[in-house]
Amino acid sequence: MNEKKEGKVWIAGAGPGDAGLLTLKTAALIEQADVIVYDALISAEILSLIPARTKTINVGKRSSRHLMPQREINRILAELAGEGLQVLRLKGGDPFVFGRGGEEAELLAEEGIPFEVVPGITSGVAVPAYAGIPVTHRDYTSSFHVITGHTRKGGESRIDYEALARLDATLIFLMGVTALPEICEKLREAGMADDTPAAVVQNGTLACQRRIVSDLLHLPEQVREAKIQAPAVIVVGKVCRLADAFSWSEKRPLGGRQILVTRPEPQGAAMAETLRGLGAQVLELPSIRIRPLPKEENRAKVLEAWKKIQEKDGEGTVWIVFTSAAGVRAFFELLEQEQIDIRTFWKARFAVIGSGTGMELRRRGIRPDLMPEVYEAAELGKALAEQTGEKDLVAAFRAREASEELFPPILQTGADCMDLPVYETEIGGEVPCLEQLAAQVREGKVDYVTFTSASTVRGFISQMKDRIDPGQILAVCIGRKTQEEAKRYGMRTVVSEKATVESMIERILKLQKQ
Ligand code: SAH
């Protein structure tokens, strides 16, 4: 009998928005879950980390604009788990801090559905921290309190303001923007001084974070003037005085910037990590996918080439050429599949198009013998032509649709050339939560989009289609060809000095100073 996998639900916190504040456990669950049921508060940055194969359900709900009643959400969770799925219930902040995680756990417990709870970093503490406000400080306060500012429609607030005012503590209100005037007034009526420091932080930990620091008397008006909206955290207490001196998040080199990285998949998210390290919020969109060619298709042709390479390897020089890191990876996967030892080619020479490809090769213990100064196929072809002659063989392991500019100069020397496709590039393709990423672009919340090849431009455009106006985009391009492609679609462009990821990051940093 085919035993059905037991379904399970993880009620997990995703933190306040910055993907770096995901716990290791929640990050791993995002990778592994069959289906992710998420709220409106989950940031686009976090949504962009969901693998393409994963099903997603948006149950986003906002107070007084209910998208889906809690009852319905509970039912969905129970049903999905009943189907034997691994369900990740992803909630903003911590699931048990005004997150209604308790209600969801209640139902799952009742129905006997297995579940785990994964605590998250609550916005109540993290949002003030990103705005330079420590929720406690020995000199100012000995406790902090997290309070809901949300009152049921038409209902009376259940908050005991008298008690709060007596505490001389840090008071943190969630869901309180609408009720802000009332909160400040009631606290003053209860005896708190007009000049008690108070602050509001909107979209905390995100690139679009905004902060108003004032006092109880003036805060409501300033917040109204600044058009601060939910989600926002209100902080009342002396610790707010530290906000200016401690403000740090905007001061990071890329603080306040959101960057969309069209990284190919699968590939180390090295660029995204570096940008995050510099303070940027990073949306990761795999706009092209690299796939090894089907085995049958690959094998015969490549094995034949193999034989030829070995025959030549003694007569003339054999050049093994890579024009991408993906090509290097596919080549070594082939060696592994066919149980071929790299020492078979002990006399072969290796040429790479640029430093990224070179790095991929060096990681495997091979130092490239040739790399052109300008990282382009035509330049690599010219450089190889200077070193080859009639007896030689040039075998390029690369994408199915690769540049035609590589071989012509080499062919002129009389060398034998072999174009060996080992992978293909799928342009565009389905991605979960694409609409949320597009919305970030439309709302002008994406400062730059990075493109590391012309194909990433095409992939991005095919995914975004009519969702965005490319004229809104400032494209940071890796080279001339990529830039031409971005311009073709009407994007504004800048190009990195060198064709490396490091150089692209330098270009972005330079944009900050302009
Ligand atoms: N469980 C969540 C809170 C859910 S209630 C947690 O632990 O953080 C929703 C409220 O959280 C919002 O109304 C707002 O007050 C606060 N909030 C969540 N994320 C926020 C953010 N990035 N910036 C400011 N406030 C946030």
Coordinates of C-alpha atoms and ligand atoms in Angstrom, one line a residue:
M1 CA 0.0 0.0 0.0
N2 CA 1.1 3.4 -0.8
E3 CA 1.5 5.1 2.6
K4 CA 0.5 8.7 2.6
K5 CA 3.0 11.2 4.1
E6 CA 1.6 12.8 7.2
G7 CA 0.8 16.4 6.8
K8 CA 2.1 19.0 9.2
V9 CA 1.8 22.7 9.8
W10 CA 4.6 25.0 11.0
I11 CA 3.3 28.2 12.4
A12 CA 6.3 30.4 11.9
G13 CA 7.4 34.0 12.3
A14 CA 9.1 35.7 9.4
G15 CA 10.3 38.7 11.4
P16 CA 9.4 42.3 10.6
G17 CA 10.5 42.3 6.9
D18 CA 14.3 42.4 6.5
A19 CA 15.1 38.9 5.1
G20 CA 18.2 38.9 7.3
L21 CA 15.9 38.7 10.3
L22 CA 14.5 35.4 9.4
T23 CA 15.5 32.7 11.8
L24 CA 17.6 29.9 10.4
K25 CA 14.7 27.6 11.1
T26 CA 12.1 29.6 9.2
A27 CA 14.6 30.1 6.3
A28 CA 15.0 26.4 6.0
L29 CA 11.3 25.8 6.1
I30 CA 10.8 28.3 3.2
E31 CA 13.2 26.1 1.2
Q32 CA 11.4 22.9 2.2
A33 CA 7.7 23.5 2.5
D34 CA 5.2 22.1 -0.1
V35 CA 3.0 25.1 0.4
I36 CA 3.4 28.5 2.0
V37 CA 0.3 30.3 3.5
Y38 CA 1.3 33.9 4.1
D39 CA 0.1 37.3 5.3
A40 CA 0.1 40.8 3.9
L41 CA 3.0 41.7 6.2
I42 CA 5.5 39.3 4.6
S43 CA 7.9 41.5 2.7
A44 CA 8.5 41.2 -1.0
E45 CA 12.2 40.4 -0.1
I46 CA 11.1 37.4 1.8
L47 CA 8.5 36.3 -0.8
S48 CA 11.3 36.5 -3.4
L49 CA 13.1 33.7 -1.6
I50 CA 10.3 31.2 -2.1
P51 CA 11.5 28.5 -4.6
A52 CA 9.7 28.4 -7.9
R53 CA 8.2 24.9 -7.3
T54 CA 6.5 26.0 -4.1
K55 CA 2.8 26.6 -4.0
T56 CA 1.8 29.9 -2.3
I57 CA -1.5 31.1 -0.8
N58 CA -1.9 34.7 0.1
V59 CA -4.3 35.1 3.0
G60 CA -3.2 38.7 3.6
K61 CA -5.6 40.5 5.8
R62 CA -5.6 44.0 7.2
S63 CA -7.7 45.4 9.9
S64 CA -11.1 46.6 8.7
R65 CA -10.2 45.4 5.2
H66 CA -10.4 41.7 5.8
L67 CA -9.3 39.7 2.9
M68 CA -10.0 36.4 4.5
P69 CA -11.6 35.7 7.9
Q70 CA -9.5 33.8 10.4
R71 CA -12.0 30.9 10.3
E72 CA -11.3 30.5 6.6
I73 CA -7.5 30.5 7.2
N74 CA -7.8 27.9 9.9
R75 CA -9.8 25.7 7.5
I76 CA -7.2 26.1 4.7
L77 CA -4.4 25.0 7.0
A78 CA -6.3 22.0 8.2
E79 CA -7.2 21.0 4.7
L80 CA -3.7 21.3 3.3
A81 CA -2.2 19.3 6.2
G82 CA -5.0 16.7 5.6
E83 CA -3.7 16.3 2.1
G84 CA -0.4 15.2 3.6
L85 CA 1.4 18.4 2.7
Q86 CA 4.1 20.2 4.7
V87 CA 2.5 23.5 5.3
L88 CA 4.4 26.6 6.3
R89 CA 2.1 29.2 7.8
L90 CA 4.3 32.3 7.5
K91 CA 3.4 35.2 9.7
G92 CA 4.9 38.7 10.2
G93 CA 7.0 39.1 13.3
D94 CA 6.4 36.5 15.9
P95 CA 3.3 34.3 15.4
F96 CA 2.2 34.6 19.0
V97 CA 2.6 38.4 19.4
F98 CA -0.8 39.7 18.2
G99 CA -0.4 37.3 15.2
R100 CA -3.4 35.2 15.9
G101 CA -1.1 32.2 15.9
G102 CA -2.8 31.1 19.0
E103 CA -6.1 30.7 17.2
E104 CA -4.5 28.7 14.5
A105 CA -2.8 26.4 17.0
E106 CA -6.1 25.9 18.8
L107 CA -7.8 24.6 15.8
L108 CA -4.9 22.3 14.7
A109 CA -4.8 20.9 18.3
E110 CA -8.5 20.3 18.2
E111 CA -8.3 18.4 15.0
G112 CA -5.3 16.5 16.0
I113 CA -3.1 17.9 13.2
P114 CA 0.6 17.8 14.0
F115 CA 2.2 21.3 14.2
E116 CA 5.2 23.1 15.4
V117 CA 5.6 26.8 16.3
V118 CA 8.7 28.7 15.2
P119 CA 9.1 32.0 17.0
G120 CA 10.1 35.0 15.0
I121 CA 11.7 38.4 15.7
T122 CA 8.8 40.6 16.7
S123 CA 8.4 44.0 15.2
G124 CA 7.7 45.3 18.7
V125 CA 11.4 45.1 19.5
A126 CA 13.1 45.0 16.1
V127 CA 11.4 48.0 14.5
P128 CA 12.4 50.4 17.2
A129 CA 15.9 48.9 17.1
Y130 CA 16.2 49.7 13.4
A131 CA 15.1 53.2 14.1
G132 CA 17.8 53.6 16.8
I133 CA 15.5 53.1 19.8
P134 CA 16.5 50.5 22.3
V135 CA 13.3 49.2 24.1
T136 CA 15.2 49.2 27.4
H137 CA 18.2 51.1 28.6
R138 CA 19.4 51.1 32.2
D139 CA 19.3 54.8 32.5
Y140 CA 15.8 55.2 31.3
T141 CA 13.5 52.3 31.9
S142 CA 13.3 48.9 33.6
S143 CA 10.5 47.3 31.5
F144 CA 8.8 47.5 28.2
H145 CA 5.2 46.6 27.3
V146 CA 3.8 45.6 24.0
I147 CA 0.2 46.7 23.6
T148 CA -2.3 46.4 20.8
G149 CA -3.7 49.8 19.6
H150 CA -6.4 48.1 17.6
T151 CA -9.9 48.5 18.9
R152 CA -12.7 46.4 17.6
K153 CA -14.9 48.4 15.2
G154 CA -17.1 50.8 17.3
G155 CA -15.8 49.1 20.4
E156 CA -14.3 50.7 23.4
S157 CA -10.6 50.3 24.0
R158 CA -9.7 47.9 26.7
I159 CA -6.4 49.5 27.6
D160 CA -5.9 50.6 31.2
Y161 CA -4.1 53.9 30.5
E162 CA -3.9 54.8 34.1
A163 CA -1.9 51.6 34.8
L164 CA 0.4 52.2 31.8
A165 CA 1.1 55.8 32.8
R166 CA 2.2 54.7 36.3
L167 CA 4.8 52.3 35.0
D168 CA 7.4 54.8 33.8
A169 CA 8.2 52.2 31.2
T170 CA 8.7 51.9 27.4
L171 CA 5.3 51.5 25.8
I172 CA 5.1 49.9 22.4
F173 CA 1.9 49.9 20.5
L174 CA 1.3 47.7 17.5
M175 CA -1.6 48.2 15.1
G176 CA -2.0 51.7 16.5
V177 CA -1.6 54.3 13.6
T178 CA -5.4 54.9 13.3
A179 CA -5.8 55.2 17.1
L180 CA -2.7 57.3 17.6
P181 CA -4.4 60.6 18.5
E182 CA -6.6 58.7 21.0
I183 CA -3.6 56.8 22.5
C184 CA -1.5 60.0 23.0
E185 CA -4.5 61.9 24.5
K186 CA -5.4 59.1 26.9
L187 CA -1.9 58.7 28.1
R188 CA -1.7 62.4 28.8
E189 CA -5.0 62.4 30.6
A190 CA -3.7 59.5 32.7
G191 CA -0.9 61.8 33.8
M192 CA 2.0 61.4 31.4
A193 CA 3.8 64.6 30.6
D194 CA 3.1 66.4 27.3
D195 CA 6.8 66.3 26.5
T196 CA 7.2 62.5 27.1
P197 CA 9.3 61.4 24.1
A198 CA 7.4 59.3 21.6
A199 CA 8.0 58.0 18.1
V200 CA 6.4 56.3 15.2
V201 CA 8.3 54.0 12.8
Q202 CA 6.6 52.9 9.6
N203 CA 7.8 49.9 7.5
G204 CA 10.6 49.3 10.0
T205 CA 13.6 47.2 8.9
L206 CA 12.6 47.7 5.2
A207 CA 14.3 50.0 2.7
C208 CA 11.3 52.3 2.9
Q209 CA 11.5 52.7 6.7
R210 CA 10.3 56.1 8.0
R211 CA 10.5 57.5 11.4
I212 CA 9.0 60.4 13.3
V213 CA 10.4 61.3 16.7
S214 CA 8.6 63.8 18.8
D215 CA 6.6 63.9 22.0
L216 CA 3.1 62.9 23.2
L217 CA 1.6 66.3 22.5
H218 CA 3.0 66.8 19.0
L219 CA 3.3 63.3 17.6
P220 CA -0.3 62.8 16.3
E221 CA -0.1 66.0 14.2
Q222 CA 3.3 65.3 12.8
V223 CA 2.3 61.8 11.9
R224 CA -0.8 63.0 10.1
E225 CA 1.3 65.6 8.2
A226 CA 3.9 63.1 7.2
K227 CA 1.1 60.7 6.1
I228 CA 2.5 57.8 8.0
Q229 CA 0.5 54.7 7.5
A230 CA 0.3 51.1 8.7
P231 CA 2.3 49.0 9.4
A232 CA 3.9 51.2 12.0
V233 CA 5.0 50.8 15.6
I234 CA 4.5 53.5 18.2
V235 CA 7.0 53.8 21.0
V236 CA 6.4 56.0 24.0
G237 CA 9.1 56.6 26.6
K238 CA 12.5 58.2 27.3
V239 CA 14.4 55.7 25.2
C240 CA 13.0 57.6 22.1
R241 CA 15.5 60.3 23.0
L242 CA 18.3 58.1 21.8
A243 CA 16.9 57.7 18.3
D244 CA 18.9 60.4 16.6
A245 CA 22.2 59.5 18.3
F246 CA 21.7 55.8 17.6
S247 CA 20.2 56.0 14.1
W248 CA 22.2 53.5 12.1
S249 CA 20.1 51.8 9.5
E250 CA 19.9 54.7 7.0
K251 CA 23.6 55.3 7.4
R252 CA 24.7 52.0 5.9
P253 CA 26.3 52.4 2.4
L254 CA 23.1 51.0 0.8
G255 CA 20.7 51.7 3.6
G256 CA 17.3 52.7 2.4
R257 CA 17.9 51.1 -1.0
Q258 CA 16.0 48.2 -2.6
I259 CA 17.7 46.4 -5.4
L260 CA 16.2 43.7 -7.6
V261 CA 18.8 41.1 -8.6
T262 CA 17.9 39.0 -11.6
R263 CA 20.2 36.1 -10.6
P264 CA 20.3 33.0 -12.7
E265 CA 19.2 29.8 -10.9
P266 CA 20.8 27.7 -9.6
Q267 CA 23.7 29.9 -8.6
G268 CA 25.1 31.2 -5.3
A269 CA 23.3 34.3 -4.2
A270 CA 26.7 35.9 -3.7
M271 CA 25.7 39.3 -5.2
A272 CA 22.5 39.4 -3.1
E273 CA 24.4 38.6 0.1
T274 CA 27.0 41.3 -0.6
L275 CA 24.4 43.9 -1.3
R276 CA 22.5 42.9 1.9
G277 CA 25.8 43.3 3.8
L278 CA 26.0 46.8 2.6
G279 CA 22.5 47.5 4.0
A280 CA 20.3 47.1 0.9
Q281 CA 17.1 45.2 0.7
V282 CA 17.3 42.7 -2.1
L283 CA 14.6 41.1 -4.2
E284 CA 15.9 38.0 -5.8
L285 CA 14.2 37.1 -9.1
P286 CA 15.6 34.1 -11.1
S287 CA 14.9 35.5 -14.5
I288 CA 16.8 32.8 -16.3
R289 CA 17.3 29.2 -15.3
I290 CA 20.2 27.0 -16.3
R291 CA 19.4 23.4 -17.1
P292 CA 21.7 20.6 -18.1
L293 CA 20.7 19.3 -21.5
P294 CA 18.8 16.0 -21.5
K295 CA 21.3 13.2 -21.0
E296 CA 20.6 11.4 -24.4
E297 CA 21.1 14.6 -26.2
N298 CA 24.3 15.5 -24.5
R299 CA 26.1 12.3 -24.2
A300 CA 26.7 11.0 -27.7
K301 CA 28.0 14.3 -29.0
V302 CA 30.1 15.1 -26.0
L303 CA 31.6 11.6 -25.7
E304 CA 32.6 11.7 -29.3
A305 CA 34.3 15.0 -28.7
W306 CA 35.9 13.4 -25.7
K307 CA 37.6 10.8 -27.9
K308 CA 38.7 13.4 -30.3
I309 CA 40.2 15.5 -27.5
Q310 CA 42.2 12.6 -26.2
E311 CA 43.5 11.8 -29.7
K312 CA 44.6 15.3 -30.2
D313 CA 46.1 15.6 -26.8
G314 CA 49.6 14.8 -27.8
E315 CA 49.6 16.0 -31.4
G316 CA 48.5 19.5 -31.2
T317 CA 47.3 21.6 -28.2
V318 CA 43.8 21.0 -26.9
W319 CA 42.1 24.1 -25.6
I320 CA 39.1 23.5 -23.3
V321 CA 37.1 26.7 -23.3
F322 CA 34.5 28.0 -20.9
T323 CA 32.4 31.1 -21.4
S324 CA 30.4 30.9 -18.1
A325 CA 30.6 29.4 -14.6
A326 CA 27.5 27.3 -15.6
G327 CA 29.6 25.8 -18.4
V328 CA 32.3 24.8 -15.9
R329 CA 29.8 23.3 -13.6
A330 CA 28.1 21.3 -16.4
F331 CA 31.5 20.1 -17.6
F332 CA 32.5 18.7 -14.3
E333 CA 29.1 17.1 -13.8
L334 CA 29.6 15.3 -17.1
L335 CA 33.0 14.1 -16.0
E336 CA 31.4 12.7 -12.9
Q337 CA 28.5 11.1 -14.8
E338 CA 30.8 9.5 -17.2
Q339 CA 33.4 8.6 -14.6
I340 CA 36.1 10.4 -16.4
D341 CA 39.2 11.6 -14.6
I342 CA 40.3 15.2 -15.2
R343 CA 43.9 14.0 -15.4
T344 CA 42.9 12.4 -18.7
F345 CA 43.5 15.9 -20.1
W346 CA 46.7 16.6 -18.3
K347 CA 48.1 18.4 -21.3
A348 CA 45.0 20.4 -22.2
R349 CA 45.0 24.1 -21.7
F350 CA 42.1 26.0 -20.3
A351 CA 40.7 29.3 -21.4
V352 CA 37.9 31.3 -19.7
I353 CA 36.0 34.3 -20.7
G354 CA 36.4 36.2 -17.4
S355 CA 37.2 36.2 -13.8
G356 CA 34.0 34.7 -12.5
T357 CA 34.3 31.7 -14.8
G358 CA 38.0 31.6 -13.9
M359 CA 37.1 31.4 -10.2
E360 CA 34.8 28.5 -10.8
L361 CA 37.6 26.7 -12.5
R362 CA 40.2 27.6 -9.8
R363 CA 37.9 26.2 -7.2
R364 CA 38.3 22.8 -8.9
G365 CA 42.1 23.1 -8.8
I366 CA 42.7 24.3 -12.3
R367 CA 44.3 27.7 -13.0
P368 CA 43.1 29.1 -16.4
D369 CA 45.9 29.5 -19.0
L370 CA 44.1 32.3 -20.8
M371 CA 41.6 35.0 -20.1
P372 CA 41.0 38.0 -22.4
E373 CA 41.3 41.5 -21.1
V374 CA 37.7 42.4 -22.1
Y375 CA 35.3 39.7 -21.0
E376 CA 33.5 39.1 -24.2
A377 CA 33.2 36.1 -26.5
A378 CA 34.7 38.0 -29.5
E379 CA 37.8 39.0 -27.4
L380 CA 38.2 35.4 -26.1
G381 CA 38.1 34.2 -29.7
K382 CA 40.8 36.7 -30.7
A383 CA 43.0 35.8 -27.8
L384 CA 42.7 32.1 -28.6
A385 CA 43.5 32.8 -32.3
E386 CA 46.8 34.2 -31.3
Q387 CA 47.8 31.0 -29.7
T388 CA 46.4 28.3 -32.0
G389 CA 47.3 26.8 -35.3
E390 CA 46.4 23.9 -37.7
K391 CA 47.2 21.0 -35.3
D392 CA 45.2 22.4 -32.5
L393 CA 41.7 21.7 -31.2
V394 CA 39.5 24.2 -29.4
A395 CA 36.5 22.7 -27.6
A396 CA 34.0 25.1 -26.0
F397 CA 31.6 23.7 -23.4
R398 CA 28.9 26.2 -23.2
A399 CA 25.2 27.1 -23.6
R400 CA 23.1 25.8 -26.4
E401 CA 22.5 29.2 -27.7
A402 CA 25.8 30.9 -27.2
S403 CA 27.6 33.8 -28.9
E404 CA 28.5 33.3 -32.6
E405 CA 31.5 35.6 -32.1
L406 CA 33.8 33.1 -30.5
F407 CA 34.9 30.8 -33.3
P408 CA 35.5 32.9 -36.5
P409 CA 38.9 34.2 -35.5
I410 CA 40.1 30.8 -34.4
L411 CA 38.8 29.0 -37.5
Q412 CA 41.0 31.3 -39.5
T413 CA 44.1 29.8 -37.9
G414 CA 43.1 26.4 -39.2
A415 CA 42.4 25.0 -35.8
D416 CA 39.7 22.5 -35.3
C417 CA 36.8 23.9 -33.4
M418 CA 34.1 22.1 -31.5
D419 CA 31.0 23.8 -30.0
L420 CA 29.7 21.5 -27.3
P421 CA 26.4 22.6 -25.7
V422 CA 26.2 21.2 -22.2
Y423 CA 23.4 23.3 -20.8
E424 CA 20.6 25.5 -21.9
T425 CA 19.2 28.7 -20.6
E426 CA 15.5 29.0 -20.0
I427 CA 14.4 32.6 -20.3
G428 CA 11.9 33.9 -17.8
G429 CA 9.6 31.2 -16.4
E430 CA 7.1 31.1 -13.5
V431 CA 8.0 32.5 -10.2
P432 CA 5.8 32.6 -7.1
C433 CA 4.7 36.1 -6.0
L434 CA 5.8 37.8 -9.2
E435 CA 3.0 40.2 -8.8
Q436 CA 4.3 41.4 -5.5
L437 CA 7.7 42.0 -7.0
A438 CA 6.2 43.9 -9.9
A439 CA 4.2 46.0 -7.5
Q440 CA 7.4 47.1 -5.8
V441 CA 8.7 48.3 -9.2
R442 CA 5.4 50.1 -10.0
E443 CA 5.3 51.8 -6.7
G444 CA 8.8 53.2 -7.3
K445 CA 10.3 51.1 -4.5
V446 CA 13.0 49.5 -6.5
D447 CA 16.1 51.7 -6.9
Y448 CA 18.1 49.4 -9.2
V449 CA 17.7 46.2 -11.2
T450 CA 20.9 44.3 -11.9
F451 CA 21.5 42.3 -15.0
T452 CA 24.4 40.0 -15.5
S453 CA 23.7 39.0 -19.1
A454 CA 21.5 40.0 -22.0
S455 CA 19.4 36.9 -21.3
T456 CA 18.6 38.1 -17.8
V457 CA 17.2 41.3 -19.4
R458 CA 15.0 39.3 -21.7
G459 CA 13.9 36.9 -18.9
F460 CA 13.0 39.9 -16.7
I461 CA 10.9 41.5 -19.4
S462 CA 9.1 38.3 -20.3
Q463 CA 8.2 37.8 -16.6
M464 CA 7.1 41.4 -16.0
K465 CA 5.3 41.8 -19.3
D466 CA 2.6 44.4 -18.9
R467 CA 3.0 44.6 -15.2
I468 CA 5.6 47.4 -15.3
D469 CA 6.9 50.2 -17.4
P470 CA 10.6 49.5 -18.2
G471 CA 11.1 53.2 -18.3
Q472 CA 10.8 53.2 -14.6
I473 CA 13.9 51.0 -14.2
L474 CA 17.5 52.0 -13.6
A475 CA 19.4 49.0 -14.9
V476 CA 22.9 48.2 -13.6
C477 CA 24.4 46.2 -16.4
I478 CA 27.5 44.0 -16.5
G479 CA 28.7 44.8 -20.0
R480 CA 28.0 46.5 -23.3
K481 CA 25.8 43.8 -24.7
T482 CA 23.7 43.6 -21.6
Q483 CA 23.4 47.4 -21.6
E484 CA 22.3 47.4 -25.2
E485 CA 19.6 44.9 -24.5
A486 CA 18.3 46.9 -21.5
K487 CA 18.2 50.1 -23.6
R488 CA 16.3 48.3 -26.3
Y489 CA 13.4 47.9 -23.8
G490 CA 13.5 51.5 -22.8
M491 CA 15.3 51.2 -19.4
R492 CA 17.7 53.8 -18.1
T493 CA 21.1 52.1 -17.8
V494 CA 24.5 52.3 -16.2
V495 CA 27.3 49.8 -16.9
S496 CA 30.0 48.5 -14.7
E497 CA 33.6 49.2 -15.5
K498 CA 34.5 45.6 -15.6
A499 CA 32.4 42.5 -16.3
T500 CA 32.5 41.3 -12.7
V501 CA 29.9 41.2 -9.9
E502 CA 32.4 43.2 -7.7
S503 CA 32.6 45.9 -10.4
M504 CA 28.8 46.1 -10.6
I505 CA 28.6 46.6 -6.8
E506 CA 31.2 49.3 -7.1
R507 CA 29.0 51.0 -9.7
I508 CA 26.0 50.9 -7.4
L509 CA 28.0 52.4 -4.6
K510 CA 29.1 55.1 -6.9
L511 CA 25.5 55.9 -7.7
Q512 CA 24.9 56.7 -4.0
K513 CA 27.5 59.5 -4.1
Q514 CA 26.1 61.2 -7.2
Ligands
SAH1 N1 3.1 39.3 15.0 C1 3.6 40.5 14.6 C2 2.6 41.6 14.8 C3 1.3 41.5 14.1 S1 0.2 42.8 14.3 C4 4.9 40.8 15.3 O1 5.3 40.1 16.2 O2 5.6 41.7 14.8 C5 0.6 43.9 13.0 C6 1.3 45.1 13.5 O3 2.7 44.8 13.7 C7 1.3 46.3 12.6 O4 0.1 46.9 12.6 C8 2.4 47.1 13.1 O5 2.1 47.8 14.2 C9 3.4 46.0 13.5 N2 4.4 45.7 12.4 C10 4.7 44.6 11.8 N3 5.7 44.7 10.9 C11 6.1 46.0 11.0 C12 7.1 46.8 10.3 N4 7.9 46.2 9.4 N5 7.2 48.1 10.6 C13 6.3 48.7 11.5 N6 5.4 48.0 12.1 C14 5.3 46.7 11.9

